[in-house]
Amino acid sequence: MASVFSSTLPSIPRWKSLRNSLRFAHNPIATLDQYISEYGPTYEFHLGGMVRGILTTDPGLAQHVLQKEHRKWRKSPIQTERMGHFLGNGLLTSDGEYWLRQRRLIQPGFHRKRLAALTTIMNREIDEFLNSRFEPALATGEPIDMSPMMMELAFRVVAKSLFNTGLDEEGLNFLGDTVTILQGFITRTFRQPYLIPWLRFSGQYRKHELLAEKFEKMILERIQGRRASGERHDDLLQMLLEARYEDTGEGMTDRQLLEESAILFVAGHETTANALSWAWHLLARHPEAVERLRREHNTVLGGREPAFEDLPRLEYTQQVIDEAMRLYPPAWITDRLCVEDGEYGGLPLPKGSRVVIYIWGIHRKPGLWEAPEAFRPERFSRERKGEYHPFAYMPFGGGPRLCIGNNFALMEMQLVLVKMLQRYEMSEVPGFEPGLQPLITLRPGNGVLVQVEKR
Ligand code: HEM
């Protein structure tokens, strides 16, 4: 492919990155968008004024790094070491040979057909949540903030999909709160790396390490309890317990099971919760899309509960989810570190280069998308899906490290949208703006207020 760059990139002066680092910490998307308008779609920068990198919104470069030349690239130490320090060495945070072996072991358990068994757990959890947590909140008649609601729902769905038994309310709440606190802390160390020495000195680091240890202990007890009971359940823990390495025929140790489960907790709820919150924000503003969803749900389901086999037929529901994740990609940015010299269309990519793939920017890039700011679910219809570059839409990343939970998440989101629309009317709260809070995932800054009524 012909290069769109010369071999030297526009570069943001170090002093400018440093001067803007506070602004970046508070409002990264606005800062990055501003840089793109000044310096173009791919430029050099210094994260927090310190770490040098290349930021890109070129889907070709994203594909080059994540897929075509993936052997020359590793997850950056930010993801592996700093997240791994608190969250353990699971699929999201491991790398190299170890990651590949784990990915091969776990991948079959996330195959769509294997997930069918989870539909029952998901449907039950959604109903329980709506009955016991969501509906009581409707009684006041006040608008509902969907963001914490979806966070709690998605956490319960992933927790129960992992541990169908053995987690009481107290345990669920502790795990949910801990994940939120740890993520907040880790994000702070990414954004403002110059604070790390102070965080260590003030005891903040140790405090969060102790919390992570408590979290691990709780999960480990559940794993050991299941092993000892000899019971079989149709959940993700069972899948992890039964997975066998091809070469040795052995399963994972308790430590490995712990690390992989902890990562599924972390990777599997906030992303999905944000995607759902953003979908409600968009649907509240687009009653015509809600009308179309209702027609589809009536035709396919006629009022009954969605089953696994129904999901492929709920095409427009899927398109709404796709479009919500295009406009608001929960994983809005990712990065990789080069471990072997290479080049992309004339752009030298020497060992040590760091490439930051700005997924938000790619998803809203004029030229890649017609009317990029507009909510148009039809752009994801079956007939039109081939119209865009394969890496112009990458909510789940791409290449061998594509999100392993993508089918799990899509299934869960379809079930939630269908079940909630079967029960409720949703409408916009006039004048409300959700704002943006891009932490590790893209959260709404002010929540997502929606007027909800029982149908
Ligand atoms: C809408 C929901 C979700 C989104 C947008 C999302 C997005 C992503 C993205 C972009 C990556 C790749 C990160 C990178 O390459 O740097 C990823 C990886 C991962 N995701 Fe998801 N995810 C979602 C839901 C889930 C769920 C439900 C689970 C588990 C139940 C999950 C588990 C993982 C794991 C384990 C990885 C690491 C895979 C590997 O490196 O081998 N995700 N996710």
Short mmCIF file of C-alpha atoms and ligand atoms in Angstrom, two decimals:
data_model
loop_
_atom_site.label_atom_id
_atom_site.label_comp_id
_atom_site.label_asym_id
_atom_site.label_seq_id
_atom_site.Cartn_x
_atom_site.Cartn_y
_atom_site.Cartn_z
CA MET A 1 0.00 0.00 0.00
CA ALA A 2 1.33 3.45 -0.88
CA SER A 3 2.56 5.35 2.14
CA VAL A 4 0.64 8.30 3.44
CA PHE A 5 3.61 9.44 5.54
CA SER A 6 7.10 10.56 4.87
CA SER A 7 9.79 8.78 6.89
CA THR A 8 9.78 11.61 9.41
CA LEU A 9 6.65 12.24 11.35
CA PRO A 10 5.29 15.51 12.64
CA SER A 11 6.36 15.68 16.26
CA ILE A 12 4.84 17.41 19.27
CA PRO A 13 7.66 19.18 21.07
CA ARG A 14 8.51 17.60 24.40
CA TRP A 15 7.88 20.86 26.26
CA LYS A 16 4.40 21.01 24.75
CA SER A 17 3.55 17.43 25.84
CA LEU A 18 4.85 18.25 29.30
CA ARG A 19 2.98 21.54 29.48
CA ASN A 20 -0.22 19.78 28.36
CA SER A 21 0.19 16.73 30.59
CA LEU A 22 -2.30 17.96 33.18
CA ARG A 23 -4.79 18.84 30.46
CA PHE A 24 -4.17 15.38 28.97
CA ALA A 25 -4.77 13.74 32.37
CA HIS A 26 -8.10 15.55 32.74
CA ASN A 27 -9.30 15.43 29.17
CA PRO A 28 -7.28 13.03 27.01
CA ILE A 29 -9.74 12.76 24.12
CA ALA A 30 -10.04 16.51 23.58
CA THR A 31 -6.24 16.84 23.85
CA LEU A 32 -5.56 14.04 21.35
CA ASP A 33 -8.22 15.31 18.92
CA GLN A 34 -6.67 18.75 19.09
CA TYR A 35 -3.21 17.29 18.32
CA ILE A 36 -4.62 15.35 15.35
CA SER A 37 -6.09 18.54 13.91
CA GLU A 38 -2.72 20.29 14.36
CA TYR A 39 -0.25 17.51 13.49
CA GLY A 40 -2.21 15.07 11.30
CA PRO A 41 -3.43 11.48 11.70
CA THR A 42 -0.09 9.99 12.82
CA TYR A 43 2.40 11.94 14.93
CA GLU A 44 5.13 11.60 17.55
CA PHE A 45 4.50 12.64 21.14
CA HIS A 46 5.68 12.24 24.74
CA LEU A 47 3.24 10.63 27.19
CA GLY A 48 3.14 12.70 30.38
CA GLY A 49 6.10 14.57 28.92
CA MET A 50 8.25 11.42 29.39
CA VAL A 51 7.56 8.31 27.31
CA ARG A 52 8.08 8.77 23.54
CA GLY A 53 5.53 7.25 21.19
CA ILE A 54 3.67 7.42 17.88
CA LEU A 55 -0.06 8.00 17.97
CA THR A 56 -2.11 6.89 14.99
CA THR A 57 -5.61 6.90 13.56
CA ASP A 58 -4.49 5.06 10.42
CA PRO A 59 -6.35 1.72 10.29
CA GLY A 60 -3.57 0.35 8.03
CA LEU A 61 -0.94 1.02 10.69
CA ALA A 62 -3.24 -0.47 13.36
CA GLN A 63 -3.59 -3.63 11.25
CA HIS A 64 0.16 -3.71 10.59
CA VAL A 65 0.97 -3.62 14.32
CA LEU A 66 -1.85 -5.78 15.70
CA GLN A 67 -2.15 -8.36 12.94
CA LYS A 68 0.20 -8.41 9.96
CA GLU A 69 3.48 -7.88 11.85
CA HIS A 70 2.25 -8.82 15.30
CA ARG A 71 5.33 -10.97 15.99
CA LYS A 72 7.43 -7.79 16.09
CA TRP A 73 5.21 -6.16 18.67
CA ARG A 74 4.48 -6.78 22.32
CA LYS A 75 1.98 -5.36 24.71
CA SER A 76 3.61 -2.38 26.35
CA PRO A 77 4.92 -2.60 29.91
CA ILE A 78 2.11 -0.27 30.95
CA GLN A 79 -0.35 -3.08 30.25
CA THR A 80 1.71 -6.08 31.26
CA GLU A 81 3.80 -4.89 34.21
CA ARG A 82 1.78 -2.19 35.86
CA MET A 83 -1.62 -3.83 35.42
CA GLY A 84 -0.09 -7.26 35.97
CA HIS A 85 1.43 -6.11 39.25
CA PHE A 86 -2.04 -5.68 40.73
CA LEU A 87 -4.11 -8.01 38.61
CA GLY A 88 -1.78 -10.97 38.05
CA ASN A 89 -0.48 -12.69 34.95
CA GLY A 90 -3.71 -13.54 33.09
CA LEU A 91 -4.52 -13.36 29.36
CA LEU A 92 -4.87 -9.58 29.29
CA THR A 93 -1.58 -8.88 31.09
CA SER A 94 0.70 -11.77 29.99
CA ASP A 95 2.82 -11.84 26.84
CA GLY A 96 5.07 -13.95 24.62
CA GLU A 97 5.17 -17.75 24.87
CA TYR A 98 3.24 -17.92 28.13
CA TRP A 99 0.38 -15.83 26.73
CA LEU A 100 0.19 -17.98 23.57
CA ARG A 101 0.00 -21.20 25.54
CA GLN A 102 -2.75 -19.78 27.78
CA ARG A 103 -4.67 -18.33 24.84
CA ARG A 104 -4.64 -21.70 23.02
CA LEU A 105 -5.83 -23.39 26.18
CA ILE A 106 -8.67 -21.00 26.97
CA GLN A 107 -9.84 -19.94 23.49
CA PRO A 108 -12.08 -22.99 22.81
CA GLY A 109 -14.04 -22.27 26.00
CA PHE A 110 -15.14 -18.94 24.55
CA HIS A 111 -16.35 -20.40 21.28
CA ARG A 112 -19.86 -19.18 20.52
CA LYS A 113 -21.36 -22.65 20.78
CA ARG A 114 -19.77 -23.27 24.17
CA LEU A 115 -21.25 -19.98 25.37
CA ALA A 116 -24.79 -21.11 24.57
CA ALA A 117 -24.95 -22.78 27.99
CA LEU A 118 -24.39 -19.39 29.63
CA THR A 119 -27.62 -17.94 28.18
CA THR A 120 -29.59 -19.43 31.07
CA ILE A 121 -27.28 -17.88 33.69
CA MET A 122 -27.31 -14.52 31.89
CA ASN A 123 -31.10 -14.41 31.47
CA ARG A 124 -31.60 -15.32 35.13
CA GLU A 125 -29.10 -12.73 36.37
CA ILE A 126 -30.62 -9.99 34.20
CA ASP A 127 -34.12 -10.78 35.52
CA GLU A 128 -32.94 -10.90 39.11
CA PHE A 129 -31.15 -7.60 38.74
CA LEU A 130 -34.14 -5.90 37.11
CA ASN A 131 -36.53 -7.19 39.78
CA SER A 132 -34.43 -6.54 42.85
CA ARG A 133 -32.26 -3.52 41.97
CA PHE A 134 -33.55 -1.70 38.92
CA GLU A 135 -37.31 -1.65 39.45
CA PRO A 136 -37.22 -0.34 43.03
CA ALA A 137 -35.26 2.65 41.67
CA LEU A 138 -38.07 3.40 39.17
CA ALA A 139 -40.58 3.96 41.96
CA THR A 140 -39.47 7.57 42.54
CA GLY A 141 -40.27 8.57 38.96
CA GLU A 142 -36.92 10.37 38.78
CA PRO A 143 -34.59 9.79 35.80
CA ILE A 144 -32.32 6.77 36.24
CA ASP A 145 -28.54 6.95 35.92
CA MET A 146 -27.98 3.92 33.70
CA SER A 147 -24.21 3.97 34.13
CA PRO A 148 -23.90 2.55 37.69
CA MET A 149 -26.87 0.31 36.93
CA MET A 150 -25.18 -1.24 33.90
CA MET A 151 -21.91 -1.50 35.85
CA GLU A 152 -23.60 -3.52 38.55
CA LEU A 153 -25.55 -5.63 36.08
CA ALA A 154 -22.52 -6.45 33.93
CA PHE A 155 -20.46 -7.25 37.01
CA ARG A 156 -23.12 -9.65 38.27
CA VAL A 157 -23.41 -11.31 34.87
CA VAL A 158 -19.68 -11.93 34.56
CA ALA A 159 -19.29 -12.94 38.22
CA LYS A 160 -22.13 -15.47 37.97
CA SER A 161 -20.95 -16.70 34.58
CA LEU A 162 -17.60 -17.43 36.21
CA PHE A 163 -18.84 -18.71 39.55
CA ASN A 164 -22.38 -19.93 39.15
CA THR A 165 -22.26 -20.96 42.80
CA GLY A 166 -20.42 -19.84 45.91
CA LEU A 167 -20.68 -16.05 45.68
CA ASP A 168 -23.09 -14.39 48.10
CA GLU A 169 -24.19 -10.72 48.00
CA GLU A 170 -21.40 -9.62 50.30
CA GLY A 171 -18.77 -11.41 48.22
CA LEU A 172 -20.14 -9.93 45.00
CA ASN A 173 -20.09 -6.42 46.44
CA PHE A 174 -16.56 -6.77 47.77
CA LEU A 175 -15.22 -8.04 44.43
CA GLY A 176 -17.07 -5.34 42.48
CA ASP A 177 -15.85 -2.50 44.69
CA THR A 178 -12.28 -3.79 44.72
CA VAL A 179 -12.04 -4.02 40.94
CA THR A 180 -13.26 -0.42 40.66
CA ILE A 181 -10.78 0.87 43.26
CA LEU A 182 -7.80 -0.97 41.74
CA GLN A 183 -8.63 0.18 38.23
CA GLY A 184 -8.88 3.77 39.39
CA PHE A 185 -5.47 3.53 41.04
CA ILE A 186 -3.77 1.84 38.08
CA THR A 187 -5.19 4.45 35.70
CA ARG A 188 -3.73 7.19 37.86
CA THR A 189 -0.26 5.65 37.54
CA PHE A 190 -0.63 5.50 33.70
CA ARG A 191 -1.76 9.04 33.31
CA GLN A 192 0.55 10.73 35.75
CA PRO A 193 3.64 8.48 35.89
CA TYR A 194 5.60 11.25 37.64
CA LEU A 195 3.38 10.68 40.72
CA ILE A 196 4.60 7.08 41.22
CA PRO A 197 7.48 7.88 43.61
CA TRP A 198 5.08 9.90 45.75
CA LEU A 199 2.43 7.14 45.66
CA ARG A 200 5.05 4.66 46.89
CA PHE A 201 6.35 6.99 49.59
CA SER A 202 2.88 7.87 50.90
CA GLY A 203 1.93 4.19 51.32
CA GLN A 204 -0.80 4.35 48.61
CA TYR A 205 0.94 1.68 46.57
CA ARG A 206 1.13 -0.75 49.50
CA LYS A 207 -2.49 -0.07 50.44
CA HIS A 208 -3.64 -1.11 46.97
CA GLU A 209 -1.34 -4.13 46.92
CA LEU A 210 -2.98 -5.35 50.13
CA LEU A 211 -6.42 -4.87 48.61
CA ALA A 212 -5.37 -6.88 45.54
CA GLU A 213 -4.16 -9.67 47.85
CA LYS A 214 -7.54 -9.78 49.61
CA PHE A 215 -9.29 -9.94 46.24
CA GLU A 216 -7.07 -12.84 45.15
CA LYS A 217 -7.63 -14.72 48.38
CA MET A 218 -11.37 -14.57 47.93
CA ILE A 219 -11.25 -15.89 44.35
CA LEU A 220 -8.77 -18.60 45.29
CA GLU A 221 -11.08 -19.86 48.02
CA ARG A 222 -13.91 -20.17 45.48
CA ILE A 223 -11.67 -22.11 43.07
CA GLN A 224 -10.44 -24.48 45.75
CA GLY A 225 -13.99 -24.95 47.04
CA ARG A 226 -15.17 -26.01 43.58
CA ARG A 227 -12.30 -28.42 43.11
CA ALA A 228 -12.91 -29.98 46.51
CA SER A 229 -16.68 -30.30 45.99
CA GLY A 230 -16.28 -32.25 42.74
CA GLU A 231 -19.52 -30.57 41.53
CA ARG A 232 -19.95 -29.71 37.84
CA HIS A 233 -21.55 -26.44 36.74
CA ASP A 234 -22.15 -24.90 33.32
CA ASP A 235 -19.97 -21.87 34.02
CA LEU A 236 -16.65 -20.37 32.95
CA LEU A 237 -14.84 -21.72 36.01
CA GLN A 238 -15.79 -25.24 34.96
CA MET A 239 -14.44 -24.51 31.47
CA LEU A 240 -11.16 -23.25 32.96
CA LEU A 241 -10.92 -26.23 35.32
CA GLU A 242 -11.47 -28.74 32.52
CA ALA A 243 -9.17 -27.11 29.92
CA ARG A 244 -6.12 -29.27 29.16
CA TYR A 245 -2.79 -28.26 27.59
CA GLU A 246 -2.35 -30.07 24.26
CA ASP A 247 1.24 -31.11 24.93
CA THR A 248 1.02 -32.35 28.52
CA GLY A 249 -2.66 -33.19 28.87
CA GLU A 250 -2.60 -31.37 32.21
CA GLY A 251 -4.83 -28.60 33.49
CA MET A 252 -3.98 -25.25 35.12
CA THR A 253 -2.69 -24.88 38.66
CA ASP A 254 -4.80 -23.05 41.24
CA ARG A 255 -2.52 -20.03 40.82
CA GLN A 256 -3.11 -19.95 37.07
CA LEU A 257 -6.85 -20.41 37.54
CA LEU A 258 -6.83 -17.51 39.95
CA GLU A 259 -4.95 -15.23 37.57
CA GLU A 260 -7.14 -16.05 34.60
CA SER A 261 -10.38 -15.67 36.57
CA ALA A 262 -9.25 -12.35 38.06
CA ILE A 263 -8.56 -11.04 34.57
CA LEU A 264 -11.97 -12.14 33.31
CA PHE A 265 -13.59 -10.21 36.15
CA VAL A 266 -11.65 -7.10 35.25
CA ALA A 267 -11.77 -7.33 31.46
CA GLY A 268 -15.31 -8.59 31.32
CA HIS A 269 -17.53 -6.11 33.06
CA GLU A 270 -16.61 -2.45 32.77
CA THR A 271 -16.23 -2.61 28.99
CA THR A 272 -19.63 -4.26 28.55
CA ALA A 273 -21.24 -1.92 31.08
CA ASN A 274 -19.97 1.14 29.26
CA ALA A 275 -21.11 -0.17 25.88
CA LEU A 276 -24.59 -0.71 27.31
CA SER A 277 -24.72 2.70 29.00
CA TRP A 278 -23.72 4.42 25.77
CA ALA A 279 -26.29 2.38 23.87
CA TRP A 280 -29.03 3.63 26.26
CA HIS A 281 -27.80 7.19 25.86
CA LEU A 282 -28.11 6.90 22.07
CA LEU A 283 -31.44 5.06 22.14
CA ALA A 284 -32.97 7.64 24.48
CA ARG A 285 -32.17 10.22 21.79
CA HIS A 286 -33.33 8.07 18.88
CA PRO A 287 -36.93 6.92 19.42
CA GLU A 288 -37.10 5.83 15.76
CA ALA A 289 -34.37 3.24 16.47
CA VAL A 290 -36.27 2.04 19.56
CA GLU A 291 -39.39 1.63 17.40
CA ARG A 292 -37.46 -0.48 14.94
CA LEU A 293 -35.97 -2.58 17.75
CA ARG A 294 -39.44 -3.24 19.15
CA ARG A 295 -40.71 -4.36 15.75
CA GLU A 296 -37.77 -6.75 15.45
CA HIS A 297 -38.28 -8.12 18.96
CA ASN A 298 -41.99 -8.66 18.28
CA THR A 299 -41.34 -10.44 14.99
CA VAL A 300 -38.56 -12.69 16.27
CA LEU A 301 -39.72 -13.31 19.83
CA GLY A 302 -43.35 -12.27 20.08
CA GLY A 303 -42.86 -11.30 23.75
CA ARG A 304 -41.06 -14.44 24.96
CA GLU A 305 -37.59 -14.60 26.52
CA PRO A 306 -34.69 -14.54 24.01
CA ALA A 307 -32.91 -17.89 23.63
CA PHE A 308 -29.42 -18.43 22.25
CA GLU A 309 -30.80 -19.52 18.85
CA ASP A 310 -32.73 -16.23 18.51
CA LEU A 311 -29.67 -14.02 18.75
CA PRO A 312 -28.46 -14.21 15.11
CA ARG A 313 -31.98 -13.24 14.01
CA LEU A 314 -31.96 -10.08 16.14
CA GLU A 315 -29.97 -8.32 13.46
CA TYR A 316 -30.96 -4.72 14.09
CA THR A 317 -30.32 -5.15 17.82
CA GLN A 318 -26.81 -6.21 16.89
CA GLN A 319 -26.40 -3.21 14.57
CA VAL A 320 -27.40 -0.82 17.36
CA ILE A 321 -24.75 -2.36 19.61
CA ASP A 322 -22.12 -2.14 16.85
CA GLU A 323 -22.92 1.49 16.19
CA ALA A 324 -22.91 2.38 19.91
CA MET A 325 -19.41 0.85 20.19
CA ARG A 326 -18.25 2.73 17.10
CA LEU A 327 -19.30 6.08 18.53
CA TYR A 328 -18.23 5.21 22.08
CA PRO A 329 -15.62 2.43 21.97
CA PRO A 330 -15.29 1.17 25.57
CA ALA A 331 -11.64 0.28 24.88
CA TRP A 332 -10.87 3.66 23.35
CA ILE A 333 -7.09 3.32 23.05
CA THR A 334 -4.41 0.61 23.08
CA ASP A 335 -0.68 0.45 22.53
CA ARG A 336 2.18 -1.86 21.55
CA LEU A 337 5.95 -1.83 21.91
CA CYS A 338 8.21 -2.80 18.98
CA VAL A 339 10.71 -5.59 19.75
CA GLU A 340 12.21 -5.98 16.25
CA ASP A 341 13.00 -3.32 13.62
CA GLY A 342 10.37 -2.92 10.91
CA GLU A 343 8.69 -0.33 8.73
CA TYR A 344 5.26 0.56 7.51
CA GLY A 345 4.89 2.11 4.05
CA GLY A 346 8.22 3.97 4.33
CA LEU A 347 7.79 4.88 8.00
CA PRO A 348 10.68 3.35 9.96
CA LEU A 349 9.53 1.51 13.07
CA PRO A 350 12.71 0.73 14.98
CA LYS A 351 12.89 -1.60 17.96
CA GLY A 352 11.76 0.33 21.02
CA SER A 353 9.06 2.32 19.15
CA ARG A 354 5.76 2.55 20.92
CA VAL A 355 2.63 2.83 18.81
CA VAL A 356 -0.56 4.07 20.37
CA ILE A 357 -3.66 3.08 18.43
CA TYR A 358 -6.33 5.69 19.02
CA ILE A 359 -9.48 3.63 18.52
CA TRP A 360 -11.80 6.56 19.31
CA GLY A 361 -10.10 8.60 16.56
CA ILE A 362 -10.28 5.75 14.03
CA HIS A 363 -13.98 5.18 14.72
CA ARG A 364 -14.79 8.83 14.08
CA LYS A 365 -12.36 9.56 11.30
CA PRO A 366 -13.83 11.47 8.34
CA GLY A 367 -12.96 9.62 5.14
CA LEU A 368 -13.28 6.25 6.85
CA TRP A 369 -16.89 6.89 7.84
CA GLU A 370 -19.68 8.80 6.17
CA ALA A 371 -21.10 11.35 8.64
CA PRO A 372 -18.91 9.90 11.41
CA GLU A 373 -20.68 11.74 14.23
CA ALA A 374 -24.15 10.47 13.24
CA PHE A 375 -25.87 7.47 14.88
CA ARG A 376 -26.70 5.18 11.96
CA PRO A 377 -26.95 1.51 12.99
CA GLU A 378 -27.74 0.52 9.38
CA ARG A 379 -24.11 1.04 8.44
CA PHE A 380 -23.51 -2.33 10.11
CA SER A 381 -26.17 -4.19 8.13
CA ARG A 382 -25.01 -7.45 6.58
CA GLU A 383 -25.00 -5.97 3.05
CA ARG A 384 -22.88 -2.96 4.04
CA LYS A 385 -20.40 -4.61 6.41
CA GLY A 386 -17.71 -5.05 3.74
CA GLU A 387 -17.72 -1.32 2.91
CA TYR A 388 -15.17 -0.22 5.48
CA HIS A 389 -11.51 -1.08 6.16
CA PRO A 390 -11.30 -4.17 8.44
CA PHE A 391 -9.47 -2.08 11.06
CA ALA A 392 -11.69 1.01 10.70
CA TYR A 393 -13.94 -0.68 13.27
CA MET A 394 -12.08 -2.35 16.10
CA PRO A 395 -13.97 -2.20 19.40
CA PHE A 396 -12.52 -5.59 20.33
CA GLY A 397 -8.98 -4.84 19.06
CA GLY A 398 -7.61 -7.08 16.32
CA GLY A 399 -5.13 -9.78 15.35
CA PRO A 400 -4.21 -12.66 17.66
CA ARG A 401 -4.93 -10.60 20.78
CA LEU A 402 -8.50 -9.83 19.73
CA CYS A 403 -10.77 -9.73 22.77
CA ILE A 404 -11.45 -13.33 23.81
CA GLY A 405 -14.75 -12.28 25.38
CA ASN A 406 -16.21 -10.62 22.25
CA ASN A 407 -18.95 -13.21 21.72
CA PHE A 408 -19.71 -13.34 25.42
CA ALA A 409 -20.12 -9.55 25.46
CA LEU A 410 -22.21 -9.38 22.28
CA MET A 411 -24.51 -12.08 23.58
CA GLU A 412 -24.90 -10.38 26.94
CA MET A 413 -25.58 -6.98 25.37
CA GLN A 414 -28.24 -8.38 23.04
CA LEU A 415 -29.98 -10.09 25.95
CA VAL A 416 -29.91 -6.93 28.08
CA LEU A 417 -31.26 -4.68 25.32
CA VAL A 418 -34.05 -7.09 24.43
CA LYS A 419 -35.11 -7.84 27.99
CA MET A 420 -35.10 -4.22 29.10
CA LEU A 421 -37.00 -2.99 26.05
CA GLN A 422 -39.57 -5.72 26.60
CA ARG A 423 -40.20 -4.24 30.04
CA TYR A 424 -39.55 -0.50 29.83
CA GLU A 425 -40.11 2.70 27.87
CA MET A 426 -36.97 4.81 27.69
CA SER A 427 -36.85 8.49 26.84
CA GLU A 428 -34.41 11.36 26.82
CA VAL A 429 -33.92 13.74 29.76
CA PRO A 430 -33.98 17.14 28.00
CA GLY A 431 -30.72 19.05 28.20
CA PHE A 432 -28.76 16.19 29.77
CA GLU A 433 -25.20 15.63 28.49
CA PRO A 434 -23.27 12.51 29.57
CA GLY A 435 -19.76 13.95 29.17
CA LEU A 436 -16.68 11.76 28.68
CA GLN A 437 -14.44 10.16 31.28
CA PRO A 438 -11.80 8.11 29.49
CA LEU A 439 -10.10 5.96 32.14
CA ILE A 440 -8.89 2.48 31.12
CA THR A 441 -12.35 2.28 29.56
CA LEU A 442 -14.50 5.06 28.21
CA ARG A 443 -17.04 5.99 30.86
CA PRO A 444 -19.66 8.72 30.71
CA GLY A 445 -18.40 11.56 32.90
CA ASN A 446 -21.82 12.58 34.23
CA GLY A 447 -23.50 9.18 34.07
CA VAL A 448 -26.30 8.48 31.57
CA LEU A 449 -29.61 9.88 32.79
CA VAL A 450 -32.63 8.34 31.10
CA GLN A 451 -36.34 8.60 31.89
CA VAL A 452 -37.54 5.01 32.36
CA GLU A 453 -41.10 3.81 32.79
CA LYS A 454 -42.62 0.38 33.03
CA ARG A 455 -44.55 -0.58 29.91
C1 HEM B 1 -18.12 -4.60 25.02
C2 HEM B 1 -17.32 -5.35 25.73
C3 HEM B 1 -15.85 -5.53 25.51
C4 HEM B 1 -14.96 -4.75 24.80
C5 HEM B 1 -15.25 -3.46 24.05
C6 HEM B 1 -13.66 -5.38 24.92
C7 HEM B 1 -12.50 -4.91 24.32
C8 HEM B 1 -11.29 -5.55 24.34
C9 HEM B 1 -10.12 -5.14 23.60
C10 HEM B 1 -10.02 -3.92 22.70
C11 HEM B 1 -9.14 -6.02 23.86
C12 HEM B 1 -7.73 -6.01 23.26
C13 HEM B 1 -6.83 -5.05 23.99
C14 HEM B 1 -5.50 -4.91 23.27
O1 HEM B 1 -5.25 -5.50 22.24
O2 HEM B 1 -4.68 -4.14 23.79
C15 HEM B 1 -9.67 -7.00 24.77
C16 HEM B 1 -8.96 -8.05 25.29
C17 HEM B 1 -9.48 -8.95 26.20
N1 HEM B 1 -10.79 -9.04 26.63
FE1 HEM B 1 -12.29 -7.85 26.08
N2 HEM B 1 -13.79 -6.49 25.70
C18 HEM B 1 -15.09 -6.64 26.07
C19 HEM B 1 -15.64 -7.64 26.83
C20 HEM B 1 -14.94 -8.69 27.36
C21 HEM B 1 -15.51 -9.76 28.14
C22 HEM B 1 -17.00 -9.90 28.45
C23 HEM B 1 -14.49 -10.57 28.53
C24 HEM B 1 -14.51 -11.84 29.35
C25 HEM B 1 -15.57 -12.43 29.83
C26 HEM B 1 -13.27 -10.01 27.98
C27 HEM B 1 -12.01 -10.53 28.16
C28 HEM B 1 -10.88 -10.08 27.52
C29 HEM B 1 -9.58 -10.71 27.67
C30 HEM B 1 -9.22 -11.89 28.56
C31 HEM B 1 -8.69 -10.00 26.83
C32 HEM B 1 -7.22 -10.29 26.60
C33 HEM B 1 -7.12 -11.25 25.43
C34 HEM B 1 -5.68 -11.58 25.03
O3 HEM B 1 -4.84 -10.70 25.03
O4 HEM B 1 -5.47 -12.75 24.69
N3 HEM B 1 -13.57 -8.87 27.27
N4 HEM B 1 -10.98 -6.70 25.05
#
